[in-house]
Amino acid sequence: LSTAGSGLVPTELFSNGVAAARNAADRLLVWGWGLGFLLGVGQLLALPLIGIMTPNEAVVRAARAPAMLAAALQVLNGATFAGEGILLGLRAYRWTAASSGFGCFLMILIISLFGDNALTGVWVGFFAFNLSRLIGSTLHRFRYGPLAERNKDTQALSAAE
């Protein structure tokens, strides 16, 4: 979806205008949420398969919480990657860098707080990282970027708004 967003949204913007680009972006985000949800459910349904991978019950127990976090993260990832593609297509590189940079800071902070439970900390850190990126792309789409409703009369793209 990231690749689709980086090509589809600017093509619609320059060929058919802001409204068409806005509709394409919104469709990509809906697809992202939907596919992320389906992947997350699939991953949750596969949890019993952990026992097939190892006979060690302690490993099975230790893997359950990170596997559930990873399944929940799939829902977020779908929209995050779609939003990131939209940002790249609109050449909003500063938005992408800022949300990713803040996400990296959060991830490092969270991993350091988890200490001995490092695997769960990594997955919670991934969640914070991707949430930061999703918030950045959502703010750009709906509030500050060229596709925001406040810009609905705008016909030209300000590249890195």
Short mmCIF file of N, CA and C in Angstrom, two decimals:
data_model
loop_
_atom_site.label_atom_id
_atom_site.label_comp_id
_atom_site.label_asym_id
_atom_site.label_seq_id
_atom_site.Cartn_x
_atom_site.Cartn_y
_atom_site.Cartn_z
N LEU A 1 0.81 -1.20 0.00
CA LEU A 1 0.00 0.00 0.00
C LEU A 1 0.85 1.27 0.00
N SER A 2 2.04 1.17 0.56
CA SER A 2 2.92 2.32 0.56
C SER A 2 3.30 2.69 -0.87
N THR A 3 3.64 1.71 -1.65
CA THR A 3 4.01 1.96 -3.04
C THR A 3 2.82 2.48 -3.83
N ALA A 4 1.65 1.91 -3.58
CA ALA A 4 0.44 2.39 -4.28
C ALA A 4 0.17 3.84 -3.93
N GLY A 5 0.31 4.18 -2.65
CA GLY A 5 0.07 5.56 -2.23
C GLY A 5 1.05 6.54 -2.83
N SER A 6 2.30 6.11 -2.96
CA SER A 6 3.31 7.02 -3.48
C SER A 6 3.14 7.29 -4.97
N GLY A 7 2.42 6.43 -5.67
CA GLY A 7 2.18 6.65 -7.09
C GLY A 7 0.78 7.13 -7.40
N LEU A 8 -0.21 6.55 -6.74
CA LEU A 8 -1.61 6.83 -7.06
C LEU A 8 -2.03 8.26 -6.67
N VAL A 9 -1.68 8.67 -5.47
CA VAL A 9 -2.14 9.98 -4.97
C VAL A 9 -1.58 11.14 -5.80
N PRO A 10 -0.26 11.20 -6.06
CA PRO A 10 0.20 12.32 -6.88
C PRO A 10 -0.32 12.27 -8.32
N THR A 11 -0.51 11.07 -8.85
CA THR A 11 -1.07 10.95 -10.19
C THR A 11 -2.47 11.53 -10.23
N GLU A 12 -3.28 11.18 -9.24
CA GLU A 12 -4.64 11.72 -9.16
C GLU A 12 -4.61 13.23 -8.94
N LEU A 13 -3.70 13.69 -8.10
CA LEU A 13 -3.62 15.11 -7.80
C LEU A 13 -3.34 15.94 -9.05
N PHE A 14 -2.34 15.52 -9.82
CA PHE A 14 -1.96 16.31 -10.98
C PHE A 14 -2.83 16.05 -12.20
N SER A 15 -3.50 14.90 -12.25
CA SER A 15 -4.37 14.60 -13.40
C SER A 15 -5.80 15.07 -13.18
N ASN A 16 -6.30 14.87 -11.96
CA ASN A 16 -7.73 15.10 -11.72
C ASN A 16 -8.04 16.07 -10.58
N GLY A 17 -7.03 16.58 -9.93
CA GLY A 17 -7.26 17.59 -8.90
C GLY A 17 -7.23 17.07 -7.47
N VAL A 18 -7.40 18.01 -6.56
CA VAL A 18 -7.29 17.73 -5.13
C VAL A 18 -8.36 16.76 -4.65
N ALA A 19 -9.60 16.92 -5.12
CA ALA A 19 -10.69 16.04 -4.67
C ALA A 19 -10.41 14.59 -5.04
N ALA A 20 -9.93 14.36 -6.24
CA ALA A 20 -9.62 12.99 -6.67
C ALA A 20 -8.47 12.42 -5.86
N ALA A 21 -7.46 13.23 -5.59
CA ALA A 21 -6.33 12.77 -4.78
C ALA A 21 -6.77 12.47 -3.35
N ARG A 22 -7.64 13.32 -2.82
CA ARG A 22 -8.17 13.10 -1.47
C ARG A 22 -8.94 11.77 -1.40
N ASN A 23 -9.76 11.51 -2.42
CA ASN A 23 -10.51 10.25 -2.46
C ASN A 23 -9.58 9.05 -2.58
N ALA A 24 -8.55 9.16 -3.39
CA ALA A 24 -7.59 8.06 -3.53
C ALA A 24 -6.87 7.81 -2.21
N ALA A 25 -6.46 8.87 -1.54
CA ALA A 25 -5.77 8.73 -0.26
C ALA A 25 -6.69 8.07 0.76
N ASP A 26 -7.93 8.51 0.81
CA ASP A 26 -8.87 7.92 1.77
C ASP A 26 -9.14 6.45 1.48
N ARG A 27 -9.24 6.09 0.22
CA ARG A 27 -9.42 4.68 -0.14
C ARG A 27 -8.23 3.85 0.30
N LEU A 28 -7.03 4.37 0.09
CA LEU A 28 -5.83 3.66 0.52
C LEU A 28 -5.80 3.46 2.03
N LEU A 29 -6.19 4.48 2.77
CA LEU A 29 -6.22 4.35 4.23
C LEU A 29 -7.25 3.31 4.67
N VAL A 30 -8.41 3.31 4.04
CA VAL A 30 -9.44 2.30 4.38
C VAL A 30 -8.92 0.90 4.07
N TRP A 31 -8.29 0.75 2.90
CA TRP A 31 -7.69 -0.54 2.55
C TRP A 31 -6.62 -0.93 3.57
N GLY A 32 -5.83 0.03 4.00
CA GLY A 32 -4.79 -0.24 4.99
C GLY A 32 -5.36 -0.75 6.29
N TRP A 33 -6.38 -0.06 6.80
CA TRP A 33 -7.01 -0.51 8.05
C TRP A 33 -7.63 -1.90 7.87
N GLY A 34 -8.32 -2.11 6.74
CA GLY A 34 -8.98 -3.39 6.51
C GLY A 34 -8.01 -4.55 6.36
N LEU A 35 -6.99 -4.37 5.56
CA LEU A 35 -6.01 -5.45 5.38
C LEU A 35 -5.21 -5.68 6.66
N GLY A 36 -4.91 -4.63 7.38
CA GLY A 36 -4.22 -4.78 8.66
C GLY A 36 -5.06 -5.58 9.64
N PHE A 37 -6.36 -5.30 9.67
CA PHE A 37 -7.26 -6.04 10.55
C PHE A 37 -7.29 -7.52 10.18
N LEU A 38 -7.40 -7.80 8.89
CA LEU A 38 -7.44 -9.20 8.45
C LEU A 38 -6.13 -9.92 8.78
N LEU A 39 -5.00 -9.27 8.57
CA LEU A 39 -3.71 -9.88 8.92
C LEU A 39 -3.59 -10.11 10.43
N GLY A 40 -4.07 -9.16 11.22
CA GLY A 40 -4.03 -9.31 12.67
C GLY A 40 -4.87 -10.47 13.14
N VAL A 41 -6.07 -10.59 12.60
CA VAL A 41 -6.95 -11.72 12.96
C VAL A 41 -6.30 -13.03 12.55
N GLY A 42 -5.73 -13.07 11.36
CA GLY A 42 -5.04 -14.28 10.91
C GLY A 42 -3.90 -14.66 11.83
N GLN A 43 -3.17 -13.66 12.29
CA GLN A 43 -2.06 -13.93 13.19
C GLN A 43 -2.56 -14.44 14.54
N LEU A 44 -3.65 -13.87 15.03
CA LEU A 44 -4.22 -14.35 16.29
C LEU A 44 -4.72 -15.79 16.15
N LEU A 45 -5.33 -16.10 15.03
CA LEU A 45 -5.81 -17.46 14.79
C LEU A 45 -4.66 -18.46 14.70
N ALA A 46 -3.49 -17.98 14.36
CA ALA A 46 -2.32 -18.86 14.23
C ALA A 46 -1.58 -19.05 15.55
N LEU A 47 -2.01 -18.39 16.63
CA LEU A 47 -1.31 -18.53 17.91
C LEU A 47 -1.13 -19.98 18.37
N PRO A 48 -2.12 -20.86 18.19
CA PRO A 48 -1.91 -22.26 18.61
C PRO A 48 -0.76 -22.96 17.88
N LEU A 49 -0.35 -22.42 16.75
CA LEU A 49 0.74 -23.03 15.99
C LEU A 49 2.10 -22.82 16.64
N ILE A 50 2.19 -21.91 17.62
CA ILE A 50 3.46 -21.69 18.31
C ILE A 50 3.93 -23.00 18.93
N GLY A 51 3.02 -23.78 19.48
CA GLY A 51 3.37 -25.06 20.10
C GLY A 51 3.93 -26.07 19.13
N ILE A 52 3.62 -25.92 17.87
CA ILE A 52 4.15 -26.83 16.86
C ILE A 52 5.63 -26.50 16.58
N MET A 53 5.98 -25.24 16.73
CA MET A 53 7.34 -24.80 16.41
C MET A 53 8.36 -25.22 17.46
N THR A 54 7.91 -25.39 18.70
CA THR A 54 8.84 -25.78 19.76
C THR A 54 8.12 -26.65 20.79
N PRO A 55 8.79 -27.67 21.30
CA PRO A 55 8.17 -28.48 22.35
C PRO A 55 8.35 -27.85 23.74
N ASN A 56 9.16 -26.82 23.84
CA ASN A 56 9.46 -26.18 25.11
C ASN A 56 8.30 -25.28 25.54
N GLU A 57 7.62 -25.68 26.61
CA GLU A 57 6.45 -24.95 27.08
C GLU A 57 6.79 -23.54 27.55
N ALA A 58 7.96 -23.36 28.10
CA ALA A 58 8.37 -22.02 28.55
C ALA A 58 8.51 -21.07 27.36
N VAL A 59 9.00 -21.56 26.25
CA VAL A 59 9.13 -20.74 25.05
C VAL A 59 7.75 -20.39 24.50
N VAL A 60 6.84 -21.36 24.52
CA VAL A 60 5.47 -21.13 24.05
C VAL A 60 4.81 -20.03 24.88
N ARG A 61 4.95 -20.13 26.22
CA ARG A 61 4.36 -19.10 27.10
C ARG A 61 5.01 -17.74 26.87
N ALA A 62 6.33 -17.72 26.71
CA ALA A 62 7.04 -16.45 26.52
C ALA A 62 6.70 -15.79 25.18
N ALA A 63 6.33 -16.59 24.21
CA ALA A 63 6.05 -16.04 22.87
C ALA A 63 4.62 -15.54 22.72
N ARG A 64 3.73 -15.90 23.62
CA ARG A 64 2.32 -15.52 23.45
C ARG A 64 2.10 -14.01 23.50
N ALA A 65 2.64 -13.34 24.50
CA ALA A 65 2.39 -11.89 24.63
C ALA A 65 2.98 -11.12 23.44
N PRO A 66 4.24 -11.36 23.06
CA PRO A 66 4.74 -10.65 21.88
C PRO A 66 3.97 -10.99 20.60
N ALA A 67 3.51 -12.23 20.48
CA ALA A 67 2.75 -12.61 19.29
C ALA A 67 1.40 -11.89 19.25
N MET A 68 0.78 -11.70 20.40
CA MET A 68 -0.49 -10.96 20.44
C MET A 68 -0.26 -9.47 20.16
N LEU A 69 0.83 -8.92 20.69
CA LEU A 69 1.17 -7.53 20.38
C LEU A 69 1.43 -7.36 18.89
N ALA A 70 2.13 -8.30 18.31
CA ALA A 70 2.43 -8.23 16.88
C ALA A 70 1.15 -8.31 16.05
N ALA A 71 0.19 -9.12 16.49
CA ALA A 71 -1.09 -9.22 15.79
C ALA A 71 -1.84 -7.89 15.87
N ALA A 72 -1.85 -7.28 17.04
CA ALA A 72 -2.51 -5.98 17.19
C ALA A 72 -1.80 -4.92 16.34
N LEU A 73 -0.50 -5.03 16.25
CA LEU A 73 0.28 -4.07 15.48
C LEU A 73 -0.04 -4.14 13.98
N GLN A 74 -0.48 -5.29 13.50
CA GLN A 74 -0.81 -5.43 12.08
C GLN A 74 -1.91 -4.45 11.68
N VAL A 75 -2.88 -4.24 12.57
CA VAL A 75 -3.98 -3.32 12.28
C VAL A 75 -3.42 -1.92 12.06
N LEU A 76 -2.54 -1.52 12.94
CA LEU A 76 -1.92 -0.21 12.85
C LEU A 76 -1.00 -0.11 11.63
N ASN A 77 -0.27 -1.17 11.36
CA ASN A 77 0.70 -1.15 10.26
C ASN A 77 0.05 -0.88 8.91
N GLY A 78 -1.11 -1.46 8.67
CA GLY A 78 -1.76 -1.27 7.37
C GLY A 78 -1.98 0.20 7.06
N ALA A 79 -2.57 0.92 8.02
CA ALA A 79 -2.82 2.35 7.81
C ALA A 79 -1.52 3.15 7.84
N THR A 80 -0.56 2.72 8.67
CA THR A 80 0.72 3.43 8.76
C THR A 80 1.44 3.41 7.42
N PHE A 81 1.53 2.26 6.81
CA PHE A 81 2.26 2.16 5.54
C PHE A 81 1.51 2.86 4.41
N ALA A 82 0.19 2.80 4.42
CA ALA A 82 -0.57 3.54 3.42
C ALA A 82 -0.33 5.04 3.59
N GLY A 83 -0.38 5.51 4.82
CA GLY A 83 -0.15 6.93 5.09
C GLY A 83 1.25 7.37 4.71
N GLU A 84 2.22 6.52 4.98
CA GLU A 84 3.60 6.84 4.62
C GLU A 84 3.75 6.95 3.10
N GLY A 85 3.10 6.06 2.38
CA GLY A 85 3.14 6.13 0.92
C GLY A 85 2.51 7.42 0.39
N ILE A 86 1.42 7.82 1.02
CA ILE A 86 0.77 9.07 0.62
C ILE A 86 1.72 10.24 0.87
N LEU A 87 2.39 10.25 2.02
CA LEU A 87 3.36 11.32 2.32
C LEU A 87 4.47 11.35 1.28
N LEU A 88 5.01 10.19 0.95
CA LEU A 88 6.09 10.14 -0.03
C LEU A 88 5.62 10.60 -1.40
N GLY A 89 4.41 10.21 -1.78
CA GLY A 89 3.87 10.63 -3.06
C GLY A 89 3.66 12.13 -3.15
N LEU A 90 3.35 12.74 -2.02
CA LEU A 90 3.16 14.19 -1.97
C LEU A 90 4.47 14.93 -1.71
N ARG A 91 5.55 14.19 -1.65
CA ARG A 91 6.89 14.73 -1.40
C ARG A 91 6.97 15.47 -0.06
N ALA A 92 6.28 14.94 0.92
CA ALA A 92 6.29 15.53 2.27
C ALA A 92 7.36 14.83 3.10
N TYR A 93 8.60 14.98 2.68
CA TYR A 93 9.71 14.26 3.29
C TYR A 93 9.98 14.72 4.72
N ARG A 94 9.78 15.99 4.99
CA ARG A 94 10.00 16.47 6.36
C ARG A 94 8.99 15.86 7.32
N TRP A 95 7.75 15.72 6.88
CA TRP A 95 6.75 15.08 7.73
C TRP A 95 7.14 13.62 8.01
N THR A 96 7.57 12.95 6.96
CA THR A 96 7.98 11.55 7.12
C THR A 96 9.17 11.45 8.07
N ALA A 97 10.15 12.30 7.89
CA ALA A 97 11.34 12.28 8.75
C ALA A 97 11.01 12.64 10.19
N ALA A 98 10.17 13.64 10.38
CA ALA A 98 9.83 14.08 11.74
C ALA A 98 9.06 13.00 12.48
N SER A 99 8.07 12.40 11.85
CA SER A 99 7.28 11.38 12.55
C SER A 99 8.11 10.12 12.78
N SER A 100 8.98 9.78 11.84
CA SER A 100 9.85 8.61 12.04
C SER A 100 10.91 8.88 13.10
N GLY A 101 11.46 10.08 13.10
CA GLY A 101 12.46 10.44 14.12
C GLY A 101 11.87 10.41 15.51
N PHE A 102 10.69 10.99 15.68
CA PHE A 102 10.04 10.96 16.99
C PHE A 102 9.70 9.53 17.37
N GLY A 103 9.28 8.72 16.39
CA GLY A 103 8.99 7.31 16.66
C GLY A 103 10.22 6.55 17.11
N CYS A 104 11.37 6.84 16.52
CA CYS A 104 12.63 6.21 16.94
C CYS A 104 12.95 6.57 18.38
N PHE A 105 12.78 7.84 18.72
CA PHE A 105 13.01 8.27 20.10
C PHE A 105 12.11 7.50 21.06
N LEU A 106 10.83 7.39 20.72
CA LEU A 106 9.89 6.64 21.58
C LEU A 106 10.29 5.18 21.71
N MET A 107 10.69 4.59 20.59
CA MET A 107 11.06 3.18 20.60
C MET A 107 12.26 2.93 21.51
N ILE A 108 13.28 3.75 21.40
CA ILE A 108 14.47 3.59 22.24
C ILE A 108 14.11 3.77 23.71
N LEU A 109 13.29 4.77 24.00
CA LEU A 109 12.87 5.01 25.38
C LEU A 109 12.11 3.81 25.94
N ILE A 110 11.18 3.29 25.17
CA ILE A 110 10.36 2.16 25.63
C ILE A 110 11.20 0.91 25.83
N ILE A 111 12.08 0.62 24.91
CA ILE A 111 12.93 -0.57 25.05
C ILE A 111 13.79 -0.45 26.30
N SER A 112 14.29 0.73 26.58
CA SER A 112 15.12 0.90 27.77
C SER A 112 14.30 0.75 29.05
N LEU A 113 13.03 1.06 29.01
CA LEU A 113 12.17 0.93 30.19
C LEU A 113 11.79 -0.52 30.48
N PHE A 114 11.77 -1.38 29.46
CA PHE A 114 11.33 -2.76 29.65
C PHE A 114 12.40 -3.66 30.27
N GLY A 115 13.64 -3.29 30.18
CA GLY A 115 14.71 -4.03 30.84
C GLY A 115 14.76 -5.50 30.48
N ASP A 116 14.52 -6.35 31.47
CA ASP A 116 14.64 -7.80 31.28
C ASP A 116 13.59 -8.38 30.34
N ASN A 117 12.47 -7.73 30.20
CA ASN A 117 11.42 -8.21 29.31
C ASN A 117 11.59 -7.56 27.93
N ALA A 118 12.78 -7.74 27.37
CA ALA A 118 13.18 -7.01 26.17
C ALA A 118 12.33 -7.35 24.95
N LEU A 119 11.90 -8.60 24.79
CA LEU A 119 11.14 -8.96 23.60
C LEU A 119 9.80 -8.22 23.57
N THR A 120 9.12 -8.20 24.70
CA THR A 120 7.86 -7.44 24.76
C THR A 120 8.14 -5.95 24.57
N GLY A 121 9.22 -5.47 25.13
CA GLY A 121 9.60 -4.07 24.95
C GLY A 121 9.83 -3.70 23.50
N VAL A 122 10.44 -4.61 22.75
CA VAL A 122 10.66 -4.35 21.32
C VAL A 122 9.32 -4.20 20.60
N TRP A 123 8.37 -5.08 20.90
CA TRP A 123 7.08 -5.02 20.23
C TRP A 123 6.27 -3.80 20.65
N VAL A 124 6.33 -3.43 21.92
CA VAL A 124 5.67 -2.19 22.36
C VAL A 124 6.37 -1.00 21.71
N GLY A 125 7.68 -1.06 21.58
CA GLY A 125 8.43 0.00 20.90
C GLY A 125 8.03 0.11 19.44
N PHE A 126 7.87 -1.02 18.75
CA PHE A 126 7.39 -1.00 17.36
C PHE A 126 6.02 -0.32 17.28
N PHE A 127 5.16 -0.65 18.26
CA PHE A 127 3.83 -0.05 18.29
C PHE A 127 3.94 1.47 18.39
N ALA A 128 4.76 1.96 19.31
CA ALA A 128 4.93 3.41 19.50
C ALA A 128 5.53 4.05 18.24
N PHE A 129 6.51 3.37 17.65
CA PHE A 129 7.15 3.88 16.44
C PHE A 129 6.13 4.05 15.31
N ASN A 130 5.34 3.00 15.07
CA ASN A 130 4.37 3.06 13.98
C ASN A 130 3.20 3.99 14.32
N LEU A 131 2.83 4.07 15.58
CA LEU A 131 1.78 5.00 15.97
C LEU A 131 2.22 6.44 15.70
N SER A 132 3.47 6.75 15.99
CA SER A 132 4.01 8.07 15.71
C SER A 132 3.94 8.38 14.22
N ARG A 133 4.30 7.42 13.41
CA ARG A 133 4.26 7.60 11.95
C ARG A 133 2.82 7.75 11.45
N LEU A 134 1.91 6.99 12.04
CA LEU A 134 0.50 7.09 11.64
C LEU A 134 -0.07 8.45 12.04
N ILE A 135 0.24 8.91 13.23
CA ILE A 135 -0.25 10.22 13.66
C ILE A 135 0.30 11.31 12.74
N GLY A 136 1.57 11.21 12.39
CA GLY A 136 2.16 12.19 11.47
C GLY A 136 1.47 12.21 10.12
N SER A 137 1.25 11.04 9.55
CA SER A 137 0.61 11.00 8.23
C SER A 137 -0.86 11.41 8.30
N THR A 138 -1.52 11.10 9.41
CA THR A 138 -2.92 11.49 9.57
C THR A 138 -3.06 13.00 9.73
N LEU A 139 -2.17 13.60 10.52
CA LEU A 139 -2.19 15.05 10.67
C LEU A 139 -1.94 15.74 9.33
N HIS A 140 -1.01 15.20 8.56
CA HIS A 140 -0.72 15.78 7.25
C HIS A 140 -1.93 15.65 6.33
N ARG A 141 -2.55 14.49 6.32
CA ARG A 141 -3.69 14.26 5.42
C ARG A 141 -4.90 15.11 5.79
N PHE A 142 -5.24 15.15 7.08
CA PHE A 142 -6.50 15.76 7.47
C PHE A 142 -6.41 17.18 8.02
N ARG A 143 -5.20 17.64 8.34
CA ARG A 143 -5.11 18.96 8.97
C ARG A 143 -4.15 19.93 8.25
N TYR A 144 -2.94 19.49 7.95
CA TYR A 144 -1.92 20.44 7.51
C TYR A 144 -1.48 20.30 6.06
N GLY A 145 -1.72 19.19 5.43
CA GLY A 145 -1.20 18.96 4.09
C GLY A 145 -2.11 19.49 2.99
N PRO A 146 -1.68 19.32 1.76
CA PRO A 146 -2.44 19.85 0.62
C PRO A 146 -3.77 19.14 0.38
N LEU A 147 -3.97 17.97 0.98
CA LEU A 147 -5.24 17.26 0.82
C LEU A 147 -6.23 17.54 1.94
N ALA A 148 -5.82 18.32 2.92
CA ALA A 148 -6.70 18.64 4.04
C ALA A 148 -7.91 19.43 3.55
N GLU A 149 -9.02 19.27 4.23
CA GLU A 149 -10.25 19.97 3.84
C GLU A 149 -10.07 21.48 3.81
N ARG A 150 -9.23 22.01 4.68
CA ARG A 150 -9.02 23.46 4.69
C ARG A 150 -8.40 23.92 3.38
N ASN A 151 -7.83 22.97 2.64
CA ASN A 151 -7.21 23.29 1.35
C ASN A 151 -8.06 22.81 0.18
N LYS A 152 -9.35 22.59 0.40
CA LYS A 152 -10.14 21.98 -0.66
C LYS A 152 -10.26 22.83 -1.91
N ASP A 153 -10.03 24.13 -1.79
CA ASP A 153 -10.06 24.97 -2.97
C ASP A 153 -8.71 25.11 -3.64
N THR A 154 -7.68 24.56 -3.00
CA THR A 154 -6.33 24.66 -3.54
C THR A 154 -6.20 23.75 -4.75
N GLN A 155 -5.68 24.28 -5.82
CA GLN A 155 -5.48 23.48 -7.02
C GLN A 155 -4.03 23.09 -7.23
N ALA A 156 -3.11 23.80 -6.59
CA ALA A 156 -1.70 23.50 -6.79
C ALA A 156 -1.14 22.83 -5.54
N LEU A 157 -0.19 21.98 -5.75
CA LEU A 157 0.46 21.27 -4.66
C LEU A 157 1.64 22.07 -4.16
N SER A 158 1.66 22.29 -2.85
CA SER A 158 2.87 22.84 -2.23
C SER A 158 3.66 21.63 -1.77
N ALA A 159 4.72 21.33 -2.45
CA ALA A 159 5.42 20.05 -2.37
C ALA A 159 5.70 19.54 -0.97
N ALA A 160 6.27 20.32 -0.13
CA ALA A 160 6.67 19.79 1.18
C ALA A 160 5.91 20.47 2.30
N GLU A 161 4.67 20.80 2.08
CA GLU A 161 3.88 21.51 3.08
C GLU A 161 3.81 20.77 4.37
#
